[in-house]
XYZ file of C-alpha atoms in Angstrom:
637
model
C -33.825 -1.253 6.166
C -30.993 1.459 6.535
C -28.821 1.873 3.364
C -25.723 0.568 5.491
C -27.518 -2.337 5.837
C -28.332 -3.037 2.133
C -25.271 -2.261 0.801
C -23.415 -4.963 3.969
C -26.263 -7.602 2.295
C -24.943 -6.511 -1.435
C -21.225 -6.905 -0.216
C -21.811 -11.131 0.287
C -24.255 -11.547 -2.519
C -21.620 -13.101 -4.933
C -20.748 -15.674 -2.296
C -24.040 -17.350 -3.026
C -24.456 -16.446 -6.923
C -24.598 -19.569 -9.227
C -24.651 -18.996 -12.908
C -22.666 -20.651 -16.176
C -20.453 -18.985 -18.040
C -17.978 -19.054 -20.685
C -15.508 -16.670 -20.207
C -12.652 -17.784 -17.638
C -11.960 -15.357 -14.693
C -8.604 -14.403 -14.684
C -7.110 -14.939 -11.197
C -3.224 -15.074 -11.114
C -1.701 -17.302 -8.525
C 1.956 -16.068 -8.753
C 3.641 -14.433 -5.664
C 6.426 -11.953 -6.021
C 9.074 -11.207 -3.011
C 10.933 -8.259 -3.666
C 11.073 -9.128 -7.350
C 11.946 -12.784 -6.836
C 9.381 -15.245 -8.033
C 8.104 -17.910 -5.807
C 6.481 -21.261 -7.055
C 5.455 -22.598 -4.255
C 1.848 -21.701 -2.463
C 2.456 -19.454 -0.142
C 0.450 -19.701 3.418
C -0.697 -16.550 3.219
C -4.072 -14.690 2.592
C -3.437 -13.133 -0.631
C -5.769 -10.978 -3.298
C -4.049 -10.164 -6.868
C -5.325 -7.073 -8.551
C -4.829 -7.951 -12.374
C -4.840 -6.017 -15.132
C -8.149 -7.044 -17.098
C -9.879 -5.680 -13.810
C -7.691 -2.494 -13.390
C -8.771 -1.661 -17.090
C -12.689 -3.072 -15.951
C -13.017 -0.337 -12.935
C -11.512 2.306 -15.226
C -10.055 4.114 -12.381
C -8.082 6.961 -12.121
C -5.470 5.995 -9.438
C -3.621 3.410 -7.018
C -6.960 4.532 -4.590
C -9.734 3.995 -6.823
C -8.562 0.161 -7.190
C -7.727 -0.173 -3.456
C -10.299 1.009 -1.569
C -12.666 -1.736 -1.894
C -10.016 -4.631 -0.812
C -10.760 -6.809 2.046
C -9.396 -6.265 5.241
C -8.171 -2.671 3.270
C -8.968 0.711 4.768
C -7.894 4.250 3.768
C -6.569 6.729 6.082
C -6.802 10.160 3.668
C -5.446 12.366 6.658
C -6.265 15.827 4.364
C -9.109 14.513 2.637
C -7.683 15.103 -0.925
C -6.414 11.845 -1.670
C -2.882 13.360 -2.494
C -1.567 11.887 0.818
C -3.523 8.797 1.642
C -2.688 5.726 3.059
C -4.312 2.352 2.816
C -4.627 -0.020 5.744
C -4.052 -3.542 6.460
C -5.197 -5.535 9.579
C -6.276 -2.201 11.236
C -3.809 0.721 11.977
C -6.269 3.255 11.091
C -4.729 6.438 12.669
C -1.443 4.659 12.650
C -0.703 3.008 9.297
C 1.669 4.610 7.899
C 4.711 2.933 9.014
C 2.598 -0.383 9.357
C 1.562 -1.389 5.806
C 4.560 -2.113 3.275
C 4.173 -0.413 -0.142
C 6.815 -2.106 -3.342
C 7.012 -1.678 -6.741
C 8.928 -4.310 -8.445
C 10.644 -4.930 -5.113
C 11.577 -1.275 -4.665
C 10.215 0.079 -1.275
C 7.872 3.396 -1.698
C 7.748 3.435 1.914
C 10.080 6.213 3.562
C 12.029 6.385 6.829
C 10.148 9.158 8.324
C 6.471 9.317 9.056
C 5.810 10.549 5.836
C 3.573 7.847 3.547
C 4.447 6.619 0.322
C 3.857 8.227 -2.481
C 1.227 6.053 -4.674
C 0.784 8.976 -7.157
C 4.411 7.830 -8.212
C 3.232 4.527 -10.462
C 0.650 5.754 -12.805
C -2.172 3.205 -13.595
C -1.540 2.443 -17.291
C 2.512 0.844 -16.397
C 0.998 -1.597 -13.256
C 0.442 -5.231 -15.083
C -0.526 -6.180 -11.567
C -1.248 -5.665 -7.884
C -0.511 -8.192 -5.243
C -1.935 -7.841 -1.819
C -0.477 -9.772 0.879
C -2.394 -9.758 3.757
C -0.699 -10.297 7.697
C 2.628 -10.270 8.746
C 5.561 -10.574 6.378
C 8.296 -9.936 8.313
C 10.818 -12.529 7.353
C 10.512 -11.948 3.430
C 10.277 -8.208 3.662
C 11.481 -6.537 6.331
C 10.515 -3.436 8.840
C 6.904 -1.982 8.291
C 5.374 -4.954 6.546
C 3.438 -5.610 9.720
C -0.022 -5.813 8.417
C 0.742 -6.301 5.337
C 2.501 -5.657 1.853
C 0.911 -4.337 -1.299
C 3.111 -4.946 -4.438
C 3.183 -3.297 -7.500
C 4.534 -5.293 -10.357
C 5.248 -2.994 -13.437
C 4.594 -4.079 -17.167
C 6.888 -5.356 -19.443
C 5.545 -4.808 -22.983
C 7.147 -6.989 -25.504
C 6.287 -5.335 -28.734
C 6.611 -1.651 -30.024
C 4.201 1.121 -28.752
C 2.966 4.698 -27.887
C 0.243 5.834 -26.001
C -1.100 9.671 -25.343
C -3.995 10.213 -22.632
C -5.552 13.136 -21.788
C -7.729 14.087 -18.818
C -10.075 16.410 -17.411
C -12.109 16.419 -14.443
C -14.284 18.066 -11.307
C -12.192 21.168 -9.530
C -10.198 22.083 -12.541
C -8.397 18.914 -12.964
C -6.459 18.561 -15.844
C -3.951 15.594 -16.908
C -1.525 14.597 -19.337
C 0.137 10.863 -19.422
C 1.447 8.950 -22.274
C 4.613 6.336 -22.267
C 6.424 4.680 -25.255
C 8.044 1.158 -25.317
C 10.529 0.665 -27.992
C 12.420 -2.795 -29.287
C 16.063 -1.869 -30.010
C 17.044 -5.220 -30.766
C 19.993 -7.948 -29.697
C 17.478 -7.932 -26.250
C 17.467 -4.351 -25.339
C 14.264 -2.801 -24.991
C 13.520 1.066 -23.632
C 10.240 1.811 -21.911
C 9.388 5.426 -20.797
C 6.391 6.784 -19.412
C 5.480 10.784 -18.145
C 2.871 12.257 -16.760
C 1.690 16.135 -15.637
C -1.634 16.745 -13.323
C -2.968 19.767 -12.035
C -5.792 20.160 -9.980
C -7.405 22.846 -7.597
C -8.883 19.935 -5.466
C -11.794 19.583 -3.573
C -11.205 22.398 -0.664
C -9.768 25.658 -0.602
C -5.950 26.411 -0.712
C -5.680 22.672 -1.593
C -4.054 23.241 -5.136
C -1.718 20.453 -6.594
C 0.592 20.466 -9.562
C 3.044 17.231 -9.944
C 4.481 16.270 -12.446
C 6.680 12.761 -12.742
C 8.796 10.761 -15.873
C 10.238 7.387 -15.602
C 12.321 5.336 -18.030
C 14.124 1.940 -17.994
C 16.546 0.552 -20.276
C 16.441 -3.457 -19.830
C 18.438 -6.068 -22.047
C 16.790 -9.828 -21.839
C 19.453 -12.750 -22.550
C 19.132 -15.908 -22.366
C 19.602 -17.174 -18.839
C 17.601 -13.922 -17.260
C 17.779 -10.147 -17.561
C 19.101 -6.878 -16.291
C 18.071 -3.302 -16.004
C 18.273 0.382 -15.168
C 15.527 2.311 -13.913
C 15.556 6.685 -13.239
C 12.704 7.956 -12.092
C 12.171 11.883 -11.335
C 8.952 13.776 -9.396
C 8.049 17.141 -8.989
C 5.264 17.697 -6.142
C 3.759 20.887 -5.193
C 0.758 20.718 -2.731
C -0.993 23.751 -0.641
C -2.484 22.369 3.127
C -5.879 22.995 3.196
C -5.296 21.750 6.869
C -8.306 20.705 9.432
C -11.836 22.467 10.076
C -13.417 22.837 13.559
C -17.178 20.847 13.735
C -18.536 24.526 13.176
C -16.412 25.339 10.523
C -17.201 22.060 8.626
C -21.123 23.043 9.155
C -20.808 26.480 7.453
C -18.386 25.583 4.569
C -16.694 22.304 4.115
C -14.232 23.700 1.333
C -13.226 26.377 3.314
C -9.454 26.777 4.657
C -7.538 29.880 6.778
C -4.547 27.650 5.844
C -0.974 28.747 4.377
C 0.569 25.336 4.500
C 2.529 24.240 1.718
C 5.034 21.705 0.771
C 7.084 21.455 -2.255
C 9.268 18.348 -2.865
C 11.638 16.873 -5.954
C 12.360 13.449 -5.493
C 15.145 11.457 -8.351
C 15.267 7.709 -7.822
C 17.893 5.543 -9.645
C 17.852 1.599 -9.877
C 19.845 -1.170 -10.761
C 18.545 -4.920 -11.065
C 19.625 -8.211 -12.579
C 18.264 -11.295 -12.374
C 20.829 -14.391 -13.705
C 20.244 -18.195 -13.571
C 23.099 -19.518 -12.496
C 22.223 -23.344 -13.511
C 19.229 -25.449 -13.405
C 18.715 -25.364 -9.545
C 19.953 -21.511 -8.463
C 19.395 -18.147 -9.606
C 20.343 -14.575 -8.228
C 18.979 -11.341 -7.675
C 20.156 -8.332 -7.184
C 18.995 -5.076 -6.741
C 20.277 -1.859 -5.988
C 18.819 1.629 -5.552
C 19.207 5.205 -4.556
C 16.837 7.915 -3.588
C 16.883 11.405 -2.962
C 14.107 13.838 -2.231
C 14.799 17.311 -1.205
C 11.587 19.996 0.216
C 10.843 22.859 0.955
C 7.685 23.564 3.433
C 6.065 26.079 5.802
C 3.073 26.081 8.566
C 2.329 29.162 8.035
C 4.277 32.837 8.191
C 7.531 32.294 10.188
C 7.601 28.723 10.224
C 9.156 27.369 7.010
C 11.581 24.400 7.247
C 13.115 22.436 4.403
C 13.669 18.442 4.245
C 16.175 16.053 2.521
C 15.781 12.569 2.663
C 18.310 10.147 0.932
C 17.601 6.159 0.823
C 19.854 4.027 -0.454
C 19.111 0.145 -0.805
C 21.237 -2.918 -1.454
C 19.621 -6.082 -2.010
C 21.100 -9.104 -3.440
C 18.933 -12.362 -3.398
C 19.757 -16.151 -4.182
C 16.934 -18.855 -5.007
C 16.929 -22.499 -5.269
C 14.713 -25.203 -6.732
C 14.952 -28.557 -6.882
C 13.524 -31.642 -6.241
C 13.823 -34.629 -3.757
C 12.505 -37.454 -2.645
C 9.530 -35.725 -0.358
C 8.834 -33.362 -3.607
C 9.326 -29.898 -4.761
C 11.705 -27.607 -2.593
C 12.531 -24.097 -2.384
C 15.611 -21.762 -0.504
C 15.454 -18.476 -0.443
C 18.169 -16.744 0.871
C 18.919 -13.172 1.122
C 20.513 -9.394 2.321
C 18.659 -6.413 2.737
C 21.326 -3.102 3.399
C 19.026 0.005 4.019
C 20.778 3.389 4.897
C 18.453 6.598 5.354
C 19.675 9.966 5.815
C 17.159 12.698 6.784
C 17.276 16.260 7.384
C 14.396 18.812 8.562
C 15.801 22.183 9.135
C 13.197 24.995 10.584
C 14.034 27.998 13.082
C 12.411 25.675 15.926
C 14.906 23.041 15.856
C 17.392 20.538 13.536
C 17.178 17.191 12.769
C 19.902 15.251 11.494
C 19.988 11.548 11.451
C 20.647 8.434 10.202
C 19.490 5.323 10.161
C 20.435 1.664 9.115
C 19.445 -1.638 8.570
C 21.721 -4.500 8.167
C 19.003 -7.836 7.664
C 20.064 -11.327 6.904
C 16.811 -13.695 6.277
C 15.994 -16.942 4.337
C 13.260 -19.007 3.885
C 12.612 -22.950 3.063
C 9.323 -24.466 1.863
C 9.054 -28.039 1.137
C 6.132 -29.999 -0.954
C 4.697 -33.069 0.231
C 3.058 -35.438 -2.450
C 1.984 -32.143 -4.449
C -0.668 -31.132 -1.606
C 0.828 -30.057 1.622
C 3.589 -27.226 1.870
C 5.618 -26.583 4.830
C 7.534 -23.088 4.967
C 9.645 -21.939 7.069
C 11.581 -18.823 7.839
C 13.850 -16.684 9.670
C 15.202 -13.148 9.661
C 18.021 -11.589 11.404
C 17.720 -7.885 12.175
C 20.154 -5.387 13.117
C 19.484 -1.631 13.379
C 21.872 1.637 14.078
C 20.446 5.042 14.709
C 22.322 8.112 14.887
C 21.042 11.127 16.001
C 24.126 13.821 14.521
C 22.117 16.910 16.219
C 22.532 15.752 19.745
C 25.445 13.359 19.431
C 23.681 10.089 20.266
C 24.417 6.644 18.870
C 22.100 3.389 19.782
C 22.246 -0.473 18.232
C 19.467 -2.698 18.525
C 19.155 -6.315 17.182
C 15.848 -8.552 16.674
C 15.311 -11.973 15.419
C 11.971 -12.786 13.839
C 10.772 -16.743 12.626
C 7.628 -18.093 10.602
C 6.116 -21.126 9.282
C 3.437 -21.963 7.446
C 1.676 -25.228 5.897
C -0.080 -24.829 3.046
C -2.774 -27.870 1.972
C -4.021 -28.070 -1.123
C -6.943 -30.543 0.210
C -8.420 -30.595 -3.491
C -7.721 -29.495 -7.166
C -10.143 -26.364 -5.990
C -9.719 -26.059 -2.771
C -6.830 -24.746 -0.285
C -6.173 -24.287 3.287
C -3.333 -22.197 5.354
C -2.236 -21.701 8.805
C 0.958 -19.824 9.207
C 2.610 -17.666 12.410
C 4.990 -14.915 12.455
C 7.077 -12.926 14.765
C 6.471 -8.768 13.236
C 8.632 -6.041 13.520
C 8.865 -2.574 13.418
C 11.878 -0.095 13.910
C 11.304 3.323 15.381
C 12.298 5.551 12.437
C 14.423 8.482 12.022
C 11.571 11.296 12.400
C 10.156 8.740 15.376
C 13.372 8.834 16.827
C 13.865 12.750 16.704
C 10.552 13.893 18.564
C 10.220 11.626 21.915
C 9.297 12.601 25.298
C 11.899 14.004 26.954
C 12.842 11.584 29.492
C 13.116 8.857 25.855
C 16.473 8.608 24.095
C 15.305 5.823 21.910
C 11.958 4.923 21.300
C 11.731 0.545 21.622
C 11.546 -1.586 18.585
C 7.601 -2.606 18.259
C 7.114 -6.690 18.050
C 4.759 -9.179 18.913
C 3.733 -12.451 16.552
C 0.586 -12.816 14.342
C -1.255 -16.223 13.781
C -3.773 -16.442 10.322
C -5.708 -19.389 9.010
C -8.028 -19.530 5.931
C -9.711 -21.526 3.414
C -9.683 -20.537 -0.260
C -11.863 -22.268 -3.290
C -11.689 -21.533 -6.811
C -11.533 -22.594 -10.639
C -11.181 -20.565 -13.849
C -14.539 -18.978 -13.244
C -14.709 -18.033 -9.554
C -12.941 -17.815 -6.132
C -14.207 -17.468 -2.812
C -11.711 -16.863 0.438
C -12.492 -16.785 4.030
C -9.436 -15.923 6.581
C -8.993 -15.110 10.085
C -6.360 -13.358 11.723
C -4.877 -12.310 15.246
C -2.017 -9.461 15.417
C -0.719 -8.906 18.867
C 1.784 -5.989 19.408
C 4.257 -5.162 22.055
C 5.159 -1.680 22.545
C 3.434 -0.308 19.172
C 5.096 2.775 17.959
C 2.887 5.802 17.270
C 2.353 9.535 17.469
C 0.394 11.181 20.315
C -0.609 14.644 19.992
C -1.497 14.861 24.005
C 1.896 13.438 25.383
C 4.671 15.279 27.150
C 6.775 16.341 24.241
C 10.258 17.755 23.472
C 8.853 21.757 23.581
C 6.347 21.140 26.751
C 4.980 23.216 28.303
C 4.716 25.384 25.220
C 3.560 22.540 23.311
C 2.410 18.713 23.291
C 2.874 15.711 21.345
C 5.572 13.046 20.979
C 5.795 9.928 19.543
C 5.534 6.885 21.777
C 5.430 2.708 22.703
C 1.937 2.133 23.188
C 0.543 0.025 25.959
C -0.397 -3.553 24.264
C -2.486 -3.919 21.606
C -4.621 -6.667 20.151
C -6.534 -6.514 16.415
C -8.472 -9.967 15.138
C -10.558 -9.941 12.194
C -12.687 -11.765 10.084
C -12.228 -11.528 6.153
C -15.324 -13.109 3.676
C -14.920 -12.072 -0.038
C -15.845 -13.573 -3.734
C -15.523 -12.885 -7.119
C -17.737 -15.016 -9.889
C -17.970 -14.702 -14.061
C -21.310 -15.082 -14.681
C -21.349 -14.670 -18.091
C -19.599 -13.744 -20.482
C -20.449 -10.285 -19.832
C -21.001 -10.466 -16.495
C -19.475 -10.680 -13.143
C -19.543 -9.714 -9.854
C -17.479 -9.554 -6.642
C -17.619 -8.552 -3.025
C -16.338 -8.385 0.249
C -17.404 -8.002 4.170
C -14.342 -7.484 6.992
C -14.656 -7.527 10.642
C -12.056 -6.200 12.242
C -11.730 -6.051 15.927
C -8.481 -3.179 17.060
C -8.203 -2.660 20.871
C -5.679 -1.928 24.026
C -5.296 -5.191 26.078
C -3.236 -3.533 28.460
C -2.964 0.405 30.167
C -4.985 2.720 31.006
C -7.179 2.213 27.486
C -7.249 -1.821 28.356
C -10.611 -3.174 26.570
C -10.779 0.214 24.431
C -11.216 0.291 20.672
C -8.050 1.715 18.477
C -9.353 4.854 17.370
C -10.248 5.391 13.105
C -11.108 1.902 12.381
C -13.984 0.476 11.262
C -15.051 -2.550 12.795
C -16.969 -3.385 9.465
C -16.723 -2.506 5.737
C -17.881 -3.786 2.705
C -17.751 -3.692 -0.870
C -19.061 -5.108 -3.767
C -19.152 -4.364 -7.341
C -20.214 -5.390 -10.837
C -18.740 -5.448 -14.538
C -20.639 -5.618 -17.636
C -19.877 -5.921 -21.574
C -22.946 -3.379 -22.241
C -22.205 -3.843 -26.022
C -18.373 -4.952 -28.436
C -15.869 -2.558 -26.932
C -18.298 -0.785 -24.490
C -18.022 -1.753 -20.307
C -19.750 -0.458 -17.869
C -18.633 -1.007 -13.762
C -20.868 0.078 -10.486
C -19.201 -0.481 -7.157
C -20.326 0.352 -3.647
C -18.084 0.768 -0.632
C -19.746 0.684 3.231
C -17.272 1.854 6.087
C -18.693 1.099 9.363
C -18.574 3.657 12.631
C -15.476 4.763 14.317
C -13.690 6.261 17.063
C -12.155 9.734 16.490
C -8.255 9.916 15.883
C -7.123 10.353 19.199
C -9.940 8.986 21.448
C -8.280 5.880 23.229
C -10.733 6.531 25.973
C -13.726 5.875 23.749
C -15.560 8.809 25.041
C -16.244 11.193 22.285
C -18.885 9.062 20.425
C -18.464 7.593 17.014
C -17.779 9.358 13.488
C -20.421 7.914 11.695
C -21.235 5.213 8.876
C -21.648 6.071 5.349
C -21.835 4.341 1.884
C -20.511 5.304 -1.434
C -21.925 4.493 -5.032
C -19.063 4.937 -7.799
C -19.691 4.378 -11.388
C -17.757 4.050 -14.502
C -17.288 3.625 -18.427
C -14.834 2.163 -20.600
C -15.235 2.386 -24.362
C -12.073 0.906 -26.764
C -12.471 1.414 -30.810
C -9.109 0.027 -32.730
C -6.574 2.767 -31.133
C -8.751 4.902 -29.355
C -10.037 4.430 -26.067
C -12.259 6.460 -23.377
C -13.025 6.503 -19.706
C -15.467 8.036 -17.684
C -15.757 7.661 -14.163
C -17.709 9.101 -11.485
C -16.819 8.907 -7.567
C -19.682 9.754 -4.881
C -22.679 9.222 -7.427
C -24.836 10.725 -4.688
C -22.654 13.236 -3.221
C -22.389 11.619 0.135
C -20.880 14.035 2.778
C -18.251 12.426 4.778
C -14.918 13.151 6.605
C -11.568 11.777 5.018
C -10.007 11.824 8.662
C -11.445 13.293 11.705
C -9.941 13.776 15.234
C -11.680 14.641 18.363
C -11.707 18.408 17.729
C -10.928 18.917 13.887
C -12.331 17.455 10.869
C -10.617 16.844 6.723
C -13.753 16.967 4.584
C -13.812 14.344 1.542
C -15.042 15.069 -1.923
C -18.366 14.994 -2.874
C -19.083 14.343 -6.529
C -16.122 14.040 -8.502
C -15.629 13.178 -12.251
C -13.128 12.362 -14.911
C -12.976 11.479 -18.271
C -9.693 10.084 -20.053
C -9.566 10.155 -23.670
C -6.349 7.885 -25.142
C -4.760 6.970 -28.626
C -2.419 3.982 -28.850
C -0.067 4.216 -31.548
């Protein structure tokens, strides 16, 4: 039996382990919308990432912890990691704009096609991680079409420092720490830095960045309020693709002089007030502004400012009557984006913005059955300053849900919802030339699963169907703006159709042990066009995971994980006709060790050195890693 194979088997072991233990699993059942706490089950198929199993893995980044989700796939389009972007319900080539990235309600995402920057929340201030799988449209807006991850930041309630240090494989070498201070009469400051430099797998791929954060917050009695600043510096050199023959003869090598250089400040505002025993509000307010400097090569440098500014005010009622517990949401979302690209080619200046009204109601029934509904109303201007061209577009979008809890263990969900996407500014600015204005990208998604668990286990199986209507993406063989001289453009694709199966477990043992795994089926393709009955191209139609902690002795952890990623069509191949990058498995291992204040982690990535391709188009190729180490030493003070 093939490796593949084994490690599939491995991935849907857990679902059939039986063992006593006596340590609870911790599994967290609270949902967070755009830092507004629901209470009531949400339909939804939902993992949440907690922070005794971020400290477990011992990994070094947002990536590490994600890759081995269900239904989750990474699209690393330079094979560094420094610019990857995980997948829900499968975008592959095309996720990006498709999978909605918060922190504490803050969108990471940006307007442009430009991913989010998950280097930006270091490990050690995330208290949790909640992936919400499927549409969520209504609650959240544009891009969170297949799905929403969101980061929820620690609040530590006593006095602390912490110092970490790091070194690792190609030269790496890191520096965090953050400090949380009581001042008293409810204000608290919390500030956090870190500095990383690393020469990275392949040549001309060396990174420096460098970020801080603080937040001044003041706790009262009937809720809270805060201020956030957050500043990055990011300097990256392209390594930029290899040719198949290249890749044979050296995979580290790069002819590249790409580079990018960006500074991004973010400031934030939030409050949350109870207003009486039924209502509370929410409000949230911030401002972002990153400014770069790039170039292709000799002759073609350009330089980028984006600006994002975000209102968001939220109010949330609970109460009971006489067919049980009820909850209204109801709430704004103001987005304005402003983004300029300058190069001796051509200007781009435009703006964008979103004006969204949305609420949703979810009712209990006898303390088993929850109905939810929603509705959002969205309303979208684009202005294109360089060629003088104004367009308004509106879109309503609805949902509902029932969620039936048909036991004290055991849950089931349904729930449909309309999804939408807006063409973004950078979408907007490089069309074919007979397009203006590219067409908002709908269509509805329908999800049912089944979900048992207690304080020692949980098992969830869900299926899915996404159907899209003119899906936005980037074609690098279209008629574009400079043709003949050049091609590519972004475009609405033909129709599109991705269903999926999701199986996945986690079980304590022991109290030592446990174990966890996952299998997804995902099935992307064209039902309509020229490509109807073709496979999207860079998704797998299977993956797996599973993995395994262990309390080797007081203080001392260890962790194994394996990660399968089935075959795939080459970015770019809607035809199907260049065969299929193929599968591979990876073996990751790590270490934790914690004595009073001190505490150490080693982990290793690619235990076999598995060569593989990051990304991989029809006629270039982004090698990936292949052994990579770190260890972390900290001190807590």
């Amino acid at each position: 039996m093939k490796l593949s194979r084994l490690a599939l088997l491995a991935s849907v072991l857990p679902l059939a382990a039986h063992a006593a233990g006596n340590d609870p699993l911790e599994l967290s059942p609270t949902i967070i919308t755009r830092a507004t706490e629901l209470k009531n089950p949400a339909p939804a198929s939902v993992a949440v990432i907690t922070r005794q199993q971020i400290d477990a893995s011992a990994s070094n980044d947002l990536l590490d912890l994600l890759r081995g989700q269900a239904g989750l796939q990474i699209r690393d389009s330079m094979g560094d990691g420094n610019r990857a972007m995980p997948s829900l319900r499968g975008f592959g080539e095309n996720s990006t704009n498709n999978t909605l990235v918060l922190v504490d309600g803050r969108r990471l995402n940006q307007p442009t096609l430009a991913g989010p920057d998950l280097n930006s929340v270091p490990l050690a201030n995330i208290e949790r991680i909640e992936i919400i799988r499927g549409a969520g449209t209504v609650l959240y807006g544009d891009q969170a079409v297949g799905g929403v991850i969101n980061i929820i930041t620690r609040t530590p309630r006593q006095n602390e420092a912490y110092l970490e240090a790091s070194r690792g494989s190609h030269d790496l070498e890191a520096y965090r720490g953050h400090v949380n201070q009581q001042l008293g009469a409810g204000f608290s400051l919390y500030a956090s830095g870190e500095t990383r430099n690393s020469d990275n797998y392949r040549d001309h791929n060396d990174g420096n960045y460098s970020s801080a954060f603080a937040r001044l917050r003041h706790d009262h009695a009937n809720g809270h309020l805060l201020y956030e600043y957050q500043t990055v510096d990011d300097e990256l050199l392209y390594p930029n693709a290899l040719s198949r023959a290249q890749r044979h003869i050296d995979r580290q090598f790069s002819d590249s002089q790409a580079w990018f250089d960006s500074k991004t400040q973010v400031h934030r505002f939030a409050l949350e007030q109870r207003l009486n025993d039924t209502w509370s509000l929410n409000f949230d307010y911030s401002d972002s502004d990153q400014d770069g400097v790039g170039s292709w090569g000799p002759g073609s440098e350009f330089s980028q400012d984006t600006r994002i500014e975000t209102f968001s005010p939220r109010l949330t009622g609970r109460f009971d009557n006489r067919l049980g517990r009820a909850e209204w949401l109801l709430g704004h979302d103001h987005i304005t984006s402003d983004y300029e690209n300058r190069a001796a080619w051509s200007d781009t200046l435009s703006r964008q913005t979103l004006r969204d009204w949305y609420t949703q109601f979810s009712q209990t029934f006898h303390d088993d059955l929850t109905l939810t509904l929603g509705y959002r109303a969205s309303e979208v201007d684009d202005d294109n300053h360089g060629l003088d061209l104004e367009h308004r577009d509106r879109e309503g979008s609805t949902s509902i849900g029932l969620s039936w809890q048909i036991e004290r263990n055991l849950r089931a969900f349904i729930k449909r919802e309309d999804v939408l996407r807006w063409a973004n500014v950078d979408e907007n600015a490089f069309t074919a030339p007979d397009v203006v204005f590219l067409k908002p990208q709908t269509g509805d998604s329908w999800e049912t699963g089944i979900e048992w668990k207690d304080a020692r286990q949980r098992y969830q199986a869900t299926l899915y169907r996404l159907a899209l209507d003119n899906e936005l993406m980037y074609d690098p063989f279209a008629t574009g703006p400079y043709s003949p001289w050049s091609d590519g453009a972004n475009i609405n694709l033909d129709k599109t159709l991705r269903k999926g199966l999701l199986l996945e477990g986690e079980r304590q043992l022991s109290g030592a042990l446990s174990i966890g795994g996952q299998y997804s089926f995902t099935d992307a393709e064209y039902r309509a066009g020229s490509f109807q009955g073709k496979q999207v191209p860079w998704v797998s139609r299977h993956s797996a995971s599973a993995h395994l902690a262990y309390q080797i002795l007081p203080g001392l952890r260890g962790y194994l994980e394996t990660l399968y990623t089935g075959k795939r069509y080459y970015s770019g191949d809607d035809s199907n006709e260049q065969g299929q990058a193929g599968s591979y498995t990876l073996f990751n291992a790590a270490l934790r060790y914690d004595y009073r204040q001190f505490d150490a982690r080693l982990r290793l990535n690619n235990l076999t050195g598995k060569r593989y391709d990051g990304f991989a188009s029809k006629t270039s190729r982004y090698p990936a890693a292949e052994e990579d180490i770190q260890l972390s030493v900290g001190y807590r003070f």
